[in-house]
């Protein structure tokens, strides 16, 4: 009589290729992967043991590898189990039928294990069904020959006639597609809002670095540290209008006044003073500069006028030495910093005229929808038609997200398959983004997804678990450039442009940012259990922020007076800080 089936689901690992994210809880298509795998296992097996942090068992020592995890899981299965399903937690396509085929194969063949084989012919060591006695014998052999900790799972499958009767292979196809990196999530359905950045960074290539004239590069991202070519200041200069002084005082007022821009040679003898302007080079021999209000100049008598320091001048010197602000070779900003106007000015001060950057990323905005008329259409509007209330505003939203100036005026694409295909096939340079408003859904007039498939585009992001703005697409286009597909709903389009648009610039330029975090009152009441929310945020006048709980999405009226958007995480608790992004 046959026994029962048990399952061991391995949820351990450090998730190092995912930046330390708990892989088991990583949602794919809105469901944590471990729940998908557990659901498939429980449909086939009786007891199902999870092994890893927070699981039913834990490998000893922690993070000692899958073989140690399998040993820990096997010890927890009851004696009546005769077939053991061994599966990793990171198989979001897994279903019960695949596990059932593995169980049937090991029972009917009499083999030690039935091993899944993917479409490329690769054996999947963590998608298998084992005869329990064979698995226990192989684990005992490993334990006796150095222990299970740190062993590669391949060691379980090494042939040994004393403990095995061989293996059988079962084709599993897409069921074996695992998630080890952010790139593995590309195109697999909606991702969490917090994971948009890593997914885009993994799925898109950064634009090539290029050397640009400094003022042409404002808004781009440094592809190398910004290093000063000159010291600041380049010479010994006065910080104030006043007097250059040499030696101890009082000082005889001699010599011509020094003005800014005068590079002629001049020397100041000990005991002498000369008038000097702000920014002027100090004469040779100057060892101190005092501003006008810190000295007293006696009227000339028989001899020259005398300059005397007032008591308030003790310890003060308005002479700026060479390199006081920075020396030659000083790093003004690291790689990944945005070259904003202030940093560009500092770079000019440091003697630079060019800089190596990525970007700026430029957008072409195209609206869709046969019901949409230009924003300038005079009344009355025909029945069933609406003005474009978001396209003309997206340039400002995208600029706030980090895009450079738009490459052209807002275009409109009619709702036909041919027009969509022609739009997608246009050649585009690296760093050029086609921002398409609308057609990201699956309605009768939404031709974007079929057009992307026919064009050979590669979808990197297909939806985000957020409201508003969840129906969005990012794809690498065949002619170069990238598509950012926004929902047609005005508020959803703005929210997606501000959040995913910002993450897209990060991915294309390797930009590094520090998020702005702020406490939001009643956060738990604003959060949803299965998706993030983006809500208007306004300063409350006392250092905090107020957030609107409900907004209408067909217009932007609820954004009026709200300079920021609050990114409310899924299932947020009341004590969390919330990220704020400026949308305009």
CSV table of C-alpha atoms in Angstrom, one decimal, residues 68-542:
chain,number,residue,atom,x,y,z
A,68,UNK,CA,21.4,21.1,5.0
A,69,UNK,CA,17.9,22.5,4.5
A,70,UNK,CA,16.7,19.3,2.9
A,71,UNK,CA,18.1,17.3,5.8
A,72,UNK,CA,16.3,19.6,8.3
A,73,UNK,CA,13.0,19.3,6.4
A,74,UNK,CA,13.2,15.6,6.1
A,75,UNK,CA,13.6,15.2,9.8
A,76,UNK,CA,10.2,17.0,10.3
A,77,UNK,CA,8.2,14.8,8.0
A,78,UNK,CA,6.2,12.0,9.6
A,79,UNK,CA,7.1,8.3,9.1
A,80,UNK,CA,4.2,7.6,6.8
A,81,UNK,CA,5.6,9.7,4.0
A,82,UNK,CA,7.2,7.6,1.3
A,83,UNK,CA,7.7,10.2,-1.5
A,84,UNK,CA,9.2,13.6,-0.8
A,85,UNK,CA,8.8,16.6,-3.1
A,86,UNK,CA,11.8,18.9,-2.9
A,87,UNK,CA,11.3,22.3,-4.3
A,88,UNK,CA,12.7,25.8,-4.1
A,89,UNK,CA,10.5,28.8,-3.1
A,90,UNK,CA,11.4,30.9,-6.2
A,91,UNK,CA,9.3,29.1,-8.9
A,92,UNK,CA,6.3,31.5,-9.5
A,93,UNK,CA,5.0,29.5,-12.5
A,94,UNK,CA,4.9,26.2,-10.5
A,95,UNK,CA,1.6,24.3,-10.5
A,96,UNK,CA,0.3,21.2,-8.9
A,97,UNK,CA,0.2,19.2,-12.1
A,98,UNK,CA,4.0,19.5,-12.5
A,99,UNK,CA,4.6,18.2,-8.9
A,100,UNK,CA,2.0,15.4,-9.5
A,101,UNK,CA,3.9,14.3,-12.6
A,102,UNK,CA,7.1,14.1,-10.7
A,103,UNK,CA,5.5,12.1,-7.9
A,104,UNK,CA,3.9,9.7,-10.4
A,105,UNK,CA,7.3,9.3,-12.2
A,106,UNK,CA,9.2,8.3,-9.1
A,107,UNK,CA,6.5,5.8,-8.0
A,108,UNK,CA,6.1,4.1,-11.3
A,109,UNK,CA,9.8,4.0,-12.2
A,110,UNK,CA,11.2,2.7,-8.9
A,111,UNK,CA,13.9,5.3,-9.3
A,112,UNK,CA,15.6,7.2,-6.5
A,113,UNK,CA,14.2,10.5,-7.8
A,114,UNK,CA,12.3,12.1,-10.6
A,115,UNK,CA,14.1,15.2,-11.6
A,116,UNK,CA,12.6,18.2,-13.5
A,117,UNK,CA,14.2,19.2,-16.8
A,118,UNK,CA,13.6,22.6,-18.3
A,119,UNK,CA,13.0,23.5,-22.0
A,120,UNK,CA,16.8,23.9,-22.5
A,121,UNK,CA,17.5,20.4,-21.2
A,122,UNK,CA,18.9,21.6,-17.8
A,123,UNK,CA,18.3,19.4,-14.8
A,124,UNK,CA,16.5,21.3,-12.0
A,125,UNK,CA,17.9,19.8,-8.8
A,126,UNK,CA,15.4,21.7,-6.6
A,127,UNK,CA,12.3,20.6,-8.5
A,128,UNK,CA,12.2,16.9,-7.8
A,129,UNK,CA,10.3,14.1,-6.2
A,130,UNK,CA,12.4,11.6,-4.1
A,131,UNK,CA,11.8,8.1,-2.8
A,132,UNK,CA,12.2,8.8,0.9
A,133,UNK,CA,14.5,5.9,1.6
A,134,UNK,CA,16.8,6.9,-1.2
A,135,UNK,CA,16.9,10.6,-0.1
A,136,UNK,CA,17.6,9.6,3.5
A,137,UNK,CA,20.4,7.2,2.5
A,138,UNK,CA,22.1,9.9,0.3
A,139,UNK,CA,21.8,12.5,3.1
A,140,UNK,CA,23.3,9.9,5.5
A,141,UNK,CA,26.2,9.3,3.2
A,142,UNK,CA,27.0,13.0,2.9
A,143,UNK,CA,26.7,13.4,6.6
A,144,UNK,CA,29.2,10.7,7.1
A,145,UNK,CA,31.6,12.1,4.6
A,146,UNK,CA,32.0,15.7,5.8
A,147,UNK,CA,28.5,16.8,6.7
A,148,UNK,CA,25.6,18.4,4.7
A,149,UNK,CA,26.5,22.0,5.5
A,150,UNK,CA,27.9,23.9,2.6
A,151,UNK,CA,27.3,21.1,0.1
A,152,UNK,CA,26.1,21.9,-3.4
A,153,UNK,CA,22.7,20.3,-4.1
A,154,UNK,CA,24.3,18.4,-7.0
A,155,UNK,CA,26.0,16.2,-4.5
A,156,UNK,CA,22.7,14.5,-3.8
A,157,UNK,CA,22.6,13.3,-7.4
A,158,UNK,CA,26.1,11.8,-7.6
A,159,UNK,CA,25.8,8.1,-8.6
A,160,UNK,CA,26.4,5.5,-5.9
A,161,UNK,CA,25.1,2.0,-6.4
A,162,UNK,CA,24.8,1.4,-2.6
A,163,UNK,CA,22.1,4.0,-2.2
A,164,UNK,CA,20.5,4.6,-5.6
A,165,UNK,CA,18.7,3.0,-8.4
A,166,UNK,CA,19.1,6.0,-10.7
A,167,UNK,CA,17.0,9.0,-11.7
A,168,UNK,CA,14.3,9.7,-14.2
A,169,UNK,CA,13.7,13.0,-16.0
A,170,UNK,CA,10.4,14.8,-16.3
A,171,UNK,CA,10.0,17.7,-18.7
A,172,UNK,CA,8.8,20.8,-16.8
A,173,UNK,CA,9.2,23.6,-19.3
A,174,UNK,CA,8.3,27.1,-17.9
A,175,UNK,CA,7.6,25.6,-14.5
A,176,UNK,CA,11.3,25.7,-13.8
A,177,UNK,CA,11.7,29.4,-14.5
A,178,UNK,CA,13.0,30.7,-11.2
A,179,UNK,CA,13.7,34.2,-9.8
A,180,UNK,CA,17.3,34.8,-8.7
A,181,UNK,CA,17.7,38.4,-9.9
A,182,UNK,CA,15.6,41.4,-10.6
A,183,UNK,CA,16.0,40.8,-14.3
A,184,UNK,CA,14.1,37.5,-13.8
A,185,UNK,CA,11.0,39.5,-12.9
A,186,UNK,CA,10.9,41.3,-16.2
A,187,UNK,CA,7.6,41.0,-18.0
A,188,UNK,CA,6.1,38.6,-15.3
A,189,UNK,CA,3.2,40.8,-14.4
A,190,UNK,CA,2.7,43.6,-11.9
A,191,UNK,CA,5.6,44.2,-9.5
A,192,UNK,CA,5.5,46.0,-6.1
A,193,UNK,CA,6.0,49.7,-6.3
A,194,UNK,CA,9.1,49.4,-4.1
A,195,UNK,CA,10.6,47.0,-6.6
A,196,UNK,CA,10.1,49.1,-9.7
A,197,UNK,CA,13.6,50.6,-9.5
A,198,UNK,CA,15.6,47.4,-9.1
A,199,UNK,CA,13.6,45.7,-11.9
A,200,UNK,CA,14.2,48.5,-14.4
A,201,UNK,CA,17.9,48.7,-13.4
A,202,UNK,CA,18.3,45.0,-14.1
A,203,UNK,CA,16.2,45.0,-17.3
A,204,UNK,CA,17.6,48.0,-19.1
A,205,UNK,CA,21.1,49.0,-20.2
A,206,UNK,CA,22.3,52.4,-19.0
A,207,UNK,CA,22.9,54.9,-21.8
A,208,UNK,CA,26.5,55.2,-23.0
A,209,UNK,CA,28.6,57.8,-21.2
A,210,UNK,CA,29.6,60.8,-23.3
A,211,UNK,CA,31.6,63.9,-22.8
A,212,UNK,CA,29.5,67.1,-23.1
A,213,UNK,CA,30.2,70.8,-22.8
A,214,UNK,CA,29.5,71.6,-19.2
A,215,UNK,CA,26.5,73.8,-19.7
A,216,UNK,CA,25.0,71.3,-22.2
A,217,UNK,CA,25.2,68.6,-19.6
A,218,UNK,CA,23.0,70.2,-16.9
A,219,UNK,CA,20.4,67.7,-15.8
A,220,UNK,CA,22.5,64.7,-16.8
A,221,UNK,CA,24.2,62.3,-14.4
A,222,UNK,CA,27.9,62.0,-13.8
A,223,UNK,CA,29.5,58.9,-15.3
A,224,UNK,CA,32.7,59.6,-13.3
A,225,UNK,CA,33.5,61.6,-10.3
A,226,UNK,CA,33.6,65.4,-10.9
A,227,UNK,CA,37.2,66.4,-10.2
A,228,UNK,CA,38.5,70.0,-9.9
A,229,UNK,CA,41.0,71.0,-12.5
A,230,UNK,CA,41.9,74.2,-10.6
A,231,UNK,CA,42.1,75.1,-6.9
A,232,UNK,CA,39.5,77.5,-5.5
A,233,UNK,CA,40.5,80.2,-5.3
A,234,UNK,CA,43.3,80.0,-7.9
A,235,UNK,CA,45.3,82.8,-6.3
A,236,UNK,CA,45.5,84.6,-2.9
A,237,UNK,CA,42.5,87.0,-3.1
A,238,UNK,CA,40.6,89.3,-0.8
A,239,UNK,CA,37.3,88.1,0.5
A,240,UNK,CA,36.1,91.7,1.2
A,241,UNK,CA,36.6,95.3,0.2
A,242,UNK,CA,39.3,96.6,2.6
A,243,UNK,CA,43.0,96.8,2.9
A,244,UNK,CA,45.9,94.5,2.1
A,245,UNK,CA,48.4,94.6,5.0
A,246,UNK,CA,52.1,93.5,5.2
A,247,UNK,CA,53.8,92.9,8.6
A,248,UNK,CA,52.7,94.4,11.9
A,249,UNK,CA,50.7,97.6,12.1
A,250,UNK,CA,50.0,100.4,12.1
A,251,UNK,CA,50.5,100.5,8.3
A,252,UNK,CA,51.4,103.2,6.0
A,253,UNK,CA,48.9,103.5,3.2
A,254,UNK,CA,51.0,103.2,0.0
A,255,UNK,CA,50.6,101.9,-3.5
A,256,UNK,CA,47.7,101.8,-6.0
A,257,UNK,CA,44.4,100.1,-5.1
A,258,UNK,CA,44.1,96.4,-6.2
A,259,UNK,CA,41.0,95.7,-8.3
A,260,UNK,CA,39.4,92.4,-9.2
A,261,UNK,CA,40.7,91.1,-12.5
A,262,UNK,CA,44.1,93.0,-12.2
A,263,UNK,CA,46.7,90.4,-12.7
A,264,UNK,CA,49.7,92.7,-12.8
A,265,UNK,CA,52.7,92.1,-10.5
A,266,UNK,CA,52.6,94.1,-7.3
A,267,UNK,CA,54.5,93.9,-4.0
A,268,UNK,CA,53.6,95.2,-0.6
A,269,UNK,CA,56.5,96.1,1.7
A,270,UNK,CA,56.4,95.3,5.5
A,271,UNK,CA,54.5,98.0,7.4
A,272,UNK,CA,52.6,99.1,4.3
A,273,UNK,CA,48.9,98.8,3.3
A,274,UNK,CA,47.1,99.1,0.0
A,275,UNK,CA,43.3,99.3,-0.8
A,276,UNK,CA,41.9,96.1,-2.2
A,277,UNK,CA,38.6,95.1,-3.7
A,278,UNK,CA,36.7,91.9,-3.2
A,279,UNK,CA,38.1,89.1,-5.4
A,280,UNK,CA,41.3,91.1,-6.2
A,281,UNK,CA,44.7,89.3,-6.1
A,282,UNK,CA,46.7,90.3,-3.1
A,283,UNK,CA,50.1,91.9,-3.7
A,284,UNK,CA,53.1,89.8,-2.9
A,285,UNK,CA,54.1,90.3,0.7
A,286,UNK,CA,50.5,90.5,1.9
A,287,UNK,CA,49.9,88.5,5.0
A,288,UNK,CA,46.5,89.9,6.1
A,289,UNK,CA,43.4,91.6,4.7
A,290,UNK,CA,41.0,93.5,6.8
A,291,UNK,CA,37.6,94.8,5.6
A,292,UNK,CA,36.9,98.5,5.8
A,293,UNK,CA,34.8,98.4,9.0
A,294,UNK,CA,37.6,96.7,11.0
A,295,UNK,CA,40.2,99.5,10.4
A,296,UNK,CA,40.6,103.2,11.0
A,297,UNK,CA,42.5,105.3,8.5
A,298,UNK,CA,44.0,108.5,9.9
A,299,UNK,CA,44.0,111.6,7.7
A,300,UNK,CA,47.3,112.3,6.0
A,301,UNK,CA,49.4,115.0,7.6
A,302,UNK,CA,52.9,115.7,6.7
A,303,UNK,CA,53.3,112.0,5.7
A,304,UNK,CA,51.2,109.2,4.3
A,305,UNK,CA,47.9,108.1,6.0
A,306,UNK,CA,48.1,105.4,8.6
A,307,UNK,CA,45.8,102.3,8.7
A,308,UNK,CA,45.1,101.0,12.2
A,309,UNK,CA,43.3,97.8,13.1
A,310,UNK,CA,40.3,98.2,15.5
A,311,UNK,CA,39.9,95.9,18.5
A,312,UNK,CA,37.2,94.0,16.8
A,313,UNK,CA,39.8,92.8,14.2
A,314,UNK,CA,41.5,90.5,16.6
A,315,UNK,CA,41.8,87.0,15.0
A,316,UNK,CA,40.2,88.1,11.7
A,317,UNK,CA,41.9,87.7,8.3
A,318,UNK,CA,39.9,88.3,5.1
A,319,UNK,CA,42.7,87.0,2.9
A,320,UNK,CA,41.7,83.8,1.1
A,321,UNK,CA,44.6,81.4,0.5
A,322,UNK,CA,45.0,79.4,-2.7
A,323,UNK,CA,42.7,76.3,-2.5
A,324,UNK,CA,40.8,77.4,0.6
A,325,UNK,CA,37.6,75.8,-0.8
A,326,UNK,CA,39.2,72.9,-2.6
A,327,UNK,CA,42.6,71.9,-4.0
A,328,UNK,CA,43.4,70.6,-7.5
A,329,UNK,CA,42.0,67.1,-7.9
A,330,UNK,CA,39.3,67.5,-5.3
A,331,UNK,CA,36.2,65.4,-6.0
A,332,UNK,CA,33.3,67.9,-6.2
A,333,UNK,CA,30.7,65.2,-6.6
A,334,UNK,CA,30.7,61.4,-6.9
A,335,UNK,CA,29.7,59.3,-9.9
A,336,UNK,CA,25.9,59.0,-10.1
A,337,UNK,CA,25.2,62.5,-8.9
A,338,UNK,CA,23.0,64.8,-10.9
A,339,UNK,CA,24.7,67.7,-12.5
A,340,UNK,CA,22.3,70.4,-11.3
A,341,UNK,CA,22.7,74.1,-11.8
A,342,UNK,CA,24.7,74.6,-8.6
A,343,UNK,CA,27.1,71.8,-9.3
A,344,UNK,CA,27.6,73.0,-12.9
A,345,UNK,CA,28.5,76.4,-11.5
A,346,UNK,CA,31.0,74.9,-9.1
A,347,UNK,CA,32.5,72.9,-12.0
A,348,UNK,CA,33.0,76.1,-13.9
A,349,UNK,CA,34.7,77.6,-10.9
A,350,UNK,CA,37.0,74.6,-10.7
A,351,UNK,CA,38.3,75.2,-14.3
A,352,UNK,CA,36.2,72.5,-16.1
A,353,UNK,CA,34.6,73.1,-19.4
A,354,UNK,CA,33.4,69.5,-20.2
A,355,UNK,CA,32.2,66.6,-18.2
A,356,UNK,CA,31.5,62.9,-18.7
A,357,UNK,CA,27.8,62.1,-18.2
A,358,UNK,CA,24.9,59.8,-19.0
A,359,UNK,CA,22.0,61.6,-20.4
A,360,UNK,CA,20.1,63.8,-20.1
A,361,UNK,CA,17.3,61.4,-20.9
A,362,UNK,CA,14.8,63.0,-23.3
A,363,UNK,CA,11.2,62.3,-23.8
A,364,UNK,CA,8.8,62.3,-26.7
A,365,UNK,CA,5.2,62.6,-25.4
A,366,UNK,CA,2.5,60.9,-27.5
A,367,UNK,CA,-1.1,60.7,-26.4
A,368,UNK,CA,-3.6,58.1,-27.7
A,369,UNK,CA,-7.4,57.8,-27.7
A,370,UNK,CA,-9.7,58.7,-30.6
A,371,UNK,CA,-11.9,60.6,-28.1
A,372,UNK,CA,-9.0,63.0,-27.1
A,373,UNK,CA,-8.9,66.4,-28.7
A,374,UNK,CA,-6.1,69.0,-28.4
A,375,UNK,CA,-6.1,71.0,-25.2
A,376,UNK,CA,-6.8,74.2,-27.1
A,377,UNK,CA,-10.0,72.9,-28.8
A,378,UNK,CA,-12.6,75.7,-28.2
A,379,UNK,CA,-16.1,74.9,-26.9
A,380,UNK,CA,-18.5,73.4,-27.5
A,381,UNK,CA,-16.9,69.9,-27.6
A,382,UNK,CA,-18.6,67.2,-29.7
A,383,UNK,CA,-20.4,64.6,-27.7
A,384,UNK,CA,-18.2,61.8,-26.4
A,385,UNK,CA,-15.0,63.9,-26.9
A,386,UNK,CA,-12.6,65.3,-24.3
A,387,UNK,CA,-9.7,67.7,-24.3
A,388,UNK,CA,-6.2,66.4,-23.6
A,389,UNK,CA,-5.8,67.5,-20.0
A,390,UNK,CA,-2.5,65.7,-19.2
A,391,UNK,CA,-0.3,65.6,-22.3
A,392,UNK,CA,0.7,69.3,-22.3
A,393,UNK,CA,1.5,69.0,-18.6
A,394,UNK,CA,3.7,65.9,-18.7
A,395,UNK,CA,6.8,67.8,-19.7
A,396,UNK,CA,6.9,69.5,-16.4
A,397,UNK,CA,6.2,66.3,-14.5
A,398,UNK,CA,8.9,64.4,-16.4
A,399,UNK,CA,11.4,67.3,-15.9
A,400,UNK,CA,10.8,67.0,-12.1
A,401,UNK,CA,11.5,63.3,-12.4
A,402,UNK,CA,14.8,64.0,-14.0
A,403,UNK,CA,14.2,64.0,-17.8
A,404,UNK,CA,15.8,66.6,-20.0
A,405,UNK,CA,13.8,68.9,-22.3
A,406,UNK,CA,11.3,67.1,-24.5
A,407,UNK,CA,12.4,66.3,-28.0
A,408,UNK,CA,9.3,67.6,-29.7
A,409,UNK,CA,5.8,68.9,-29.0
A,410,UNK,CA,3.1,66.5,-27.8
A,411,UNK,CA,2.0,64.2,-30.6
A,412,UNK,CA,-1.2,62.2,-31.0
A,413,UNK,CA,-1.4,58.6,-32.2
A,414,UNK,CA,-4.8,57.4,-33.6
A,415,UNK,CA,-6.2,54.1,-32.2
A,416,UNK,CA,-5.2,51.9,-35.1
A,417,UNK,CA,-2.8,48.9,-35.2
A,418,UNK,CA,-0.9,50.4,-38.1
A,419,UNK,CA,-0.3,53.7,-36.4
A,420,UNK,CA,0.9,52.0,-33.2
A,421,UNK,CA,3.3,49.8,-35.1
A,422,UNK,CA,4.7,52.8,-37.1
A,423,UNK,CA,5.2,54.7,-33.9
A,424,UNK,CA,7.1,51.9,-32.2
A,425,UNK,CA,9.3,51.3,-35.2
A,426,UNK,CA,10.7,54.8,-35.4
A,427,UNK,CA,14.5,54.9,-34.8
A,428,UNK,CA,15.4,56.3,-31.5
A,429,UNK,CA,18.8,57.1,-29.9
A,430,UNK,CA,19.9,55.7,-26.6
A,431,UNK,CA,18.5,57.7,-23.8
A,432,UNK,CA,15.4,58.7,-25.8
A,433,UNK,CA,12.1,57.7,-24.2
A,434,UNK,CA,8.8,57.4,-26.0
A,435,UNK,CA,6.2,58.4,-23.3
A,436,UNK,CA,2.9,57.0,-24.5
A,437,UNK,CA,-0.3,58.1,-22.7
A,438,UNK,CA,-3.1,55.5,-22.8
A,439,UNK,CA,-3.5,52.1,-24.5
A,440,UNK,CA,-1.8,50.3,-21.7
A,441,UNK,CA,-4.8,48.3,-20.7
A,442,UNK,CA,-6.4,45.3,-22.4
A,443,UNK,CA,-9.5,47.0,-23.8
A,444,UNK,CA,-10.9,46.7,-27.4
A,445,UNK,CA,-9.0,49.9,-28.4
A,446,UNK,CA,-5.8,49.2,-26.6
A,447,UNK,CA,-3.3,48.1,-29.3
A,448,UNK,CA,-0.1,48.7,-27.4
A,449,UNK,CA,0.7,45.2,-26.2
A,450,UNK,CA,0.0,43.4,-29.5
A,451,UNK,CA,2.0,46.1,-31.3
A,452,UNK,CA,4.9,45.6,-28.9
A,453,UNK,CA,4.9,41.9,-29.6
A,454,UNK,CA,4.8,42.3,-33.3
A,455,UNK,CA,7.6,44.9,-33.2
A,456,UNK,CA,9.8,42.6,-31.3
A,457,UNK,CA,10.0,44.9,-28.2
A,458,UNK,CA,11.2,43.4,-24.9
A,459,UNK,CA,8.8,44.2,-22.0
A,460,UNK,CA,10.7,44.9,-18.8
A,461,UNK,CA,7.9,46.1,-16.6
A,462,UNK,CA,4.3,45.0,-17.1
A,463,UNK,CA,2.2,46.7,-14.4
A,464,UNK,CA,2.8,47.9,-10.9
A,465,UNK,CA,0.8,47.0,-7.8
A,466,UNK,CA,-0.2,50.6,-7.1
A,467,UNK,CA,-3.2,52.8,-7.3
A,468,UNK,CA,-3.6,55.0,-9.2
A,469,UNK,CA,-1.2,54.2,-12.1
A,470,UNK,CA,-1.0,50.4,-12.0
A,471,UNK,CA,-1.5,49.8,-15.7
A,472,UNK,CA,1.9,50.9,-17.0
A,473,UNK,CA,4.5,49.4,-19.2
A,474,UNK,CA,8.2,49.8,-19.7
A,475,UNK,CA,9.8,48.2,-22.8
A,476,UNK,CA,13.0,48.2,-24.7
A,477,UNK,CA,12.1,49.2,-28.3
A,478,UNK,CA,13.6,47.4,-31.3
A,479,UNK,CA,14.8,50.7,-33.0
A,480,UNK,CA,16.6,51.9,-29.9
A,481,UNK,CA,15.2,53.8,-27.0
A,482,UNK,CA,12.7,52.9,-24.4
A,483,UNK,CA,8.9,53.0,-24.1
A,484,UNK,CA,7.2,54.3,-21.0
A,485,UNK,CA,3.6,53.5,-21.3
A,486,UNK,CA,1.3,55.5,-18.9
A,487,UNK,CA,-2.3,54.9,-18.1
A,488,UNK,CA,-4.7,57.2,-20.0
A,489,UNK,CA,-6.4,58.4,-16.8
A,490,UNK,CA,-5.0,61.9,-16.0
A,491,UNK,CA,-4.2,61.3,-12.3
A,492,UNK,CA,-2.9,57.8,-13.0
A,493,UNK,CA,-0.7,59.1,-15.8
A,494,UNK,CA,0.9,61.8,-13.6
A,495,UNK,CA,1.5,59.4,-10.7
A,496,UNK,CA,3.1,56.8,-13.0
A,497,UNK,CA,5.2,59.5,-14.7
A,498,UNK,CA,6.4,60.9,-11.4
A,499,UNK,CA,7.3,57.5,-9.8
A,500,UNK,CA,8.2,55.1,-12.6
A,501,UNK,CA,9.5,57.9,-14.7
A,502,UNK,CA,11.9,58.8,-11.9
A,503,UNK,CA,13.0,55.1,-11.6
A,504,UNK,CA,13.5,54.9,-15.4
A,505,UNK,CA,15.9,57.9,-15.3
A,506,UNK,CA,17.8,56.2,-12.5
A,507,UNK,CA,18.1,53.0,-14.5
A,508,UNK,CA,19.2,54.7,-17.7
A,509,UNK,CA,21.8,57.0,-16.1
A,510,UNK,CA,22.9,55.1,-13.0
A,511,UNK,CA,21.7,58.0,-11.0
A,512,UNK,CA,22.0,57.8,-7.2
A,513,UNK,CA,19.4,59.5,-5.1
A,514,UNK,CA,18.6,59.9,-1.4
A,515,UNK,CA,14.9,59.4,-0.8
A,516,UNK,CA,12.9,62.1,1.1
A,517,UNK,CA,11.1,60.5,4.0
A,518,UNK,CA,8.5,62.0,6.2
A,519,UNK,CA,6.0,60.8,8.9
A,520,UNK,CA,2.4,60.7,7.7
A,521,UNK,CA,-0.4,60.6,10.3
A,522,UNK,CA,-2.9,57.7,10.3
A,523,UNK,CA,-0.7,55.8,7.9
A,524,UNK,CA,-2.3,52.4,8.7
A,525,UNK,CA,-5.7,53.8,7.6
A,526,UNK,CA,-4.3,54.9,4.3
A,527,UNK,CA,-2.6,51.7,3.3
A,528,UNK,CA,-4.1,48.8,1.3
A,529,UNK,CA,-3.1,45.2,2.0
A,530,UNK,CA,-2.1,44.2,-1.5
A,531,UNK,CA,-1.0,47.3,-3.3
A,532,UNK,CA,0.7,50.6,-2.7
A,533,UNK,CA,-1.1,53.9,-3.0
A,534,UNK,CA,0.1,57.3,-4.3
A,535,UNK,CA,-1.7,60.2,-2.7
A,536,UNK,CA,-1.4,64.0,-2.8
A,537,UNK,CA,0.6,65.4,0.1
A,538,UNK,CA,0.6,69.0,1.4
A,539,UNK,CA,2.8,70.6,4.1
A,540,UNK,CA,0.7,71.2,7.2
A,541,UNK,CA,2.5,74.3,8.4
A,542,UNK,CA,4.1,72.7,11.4
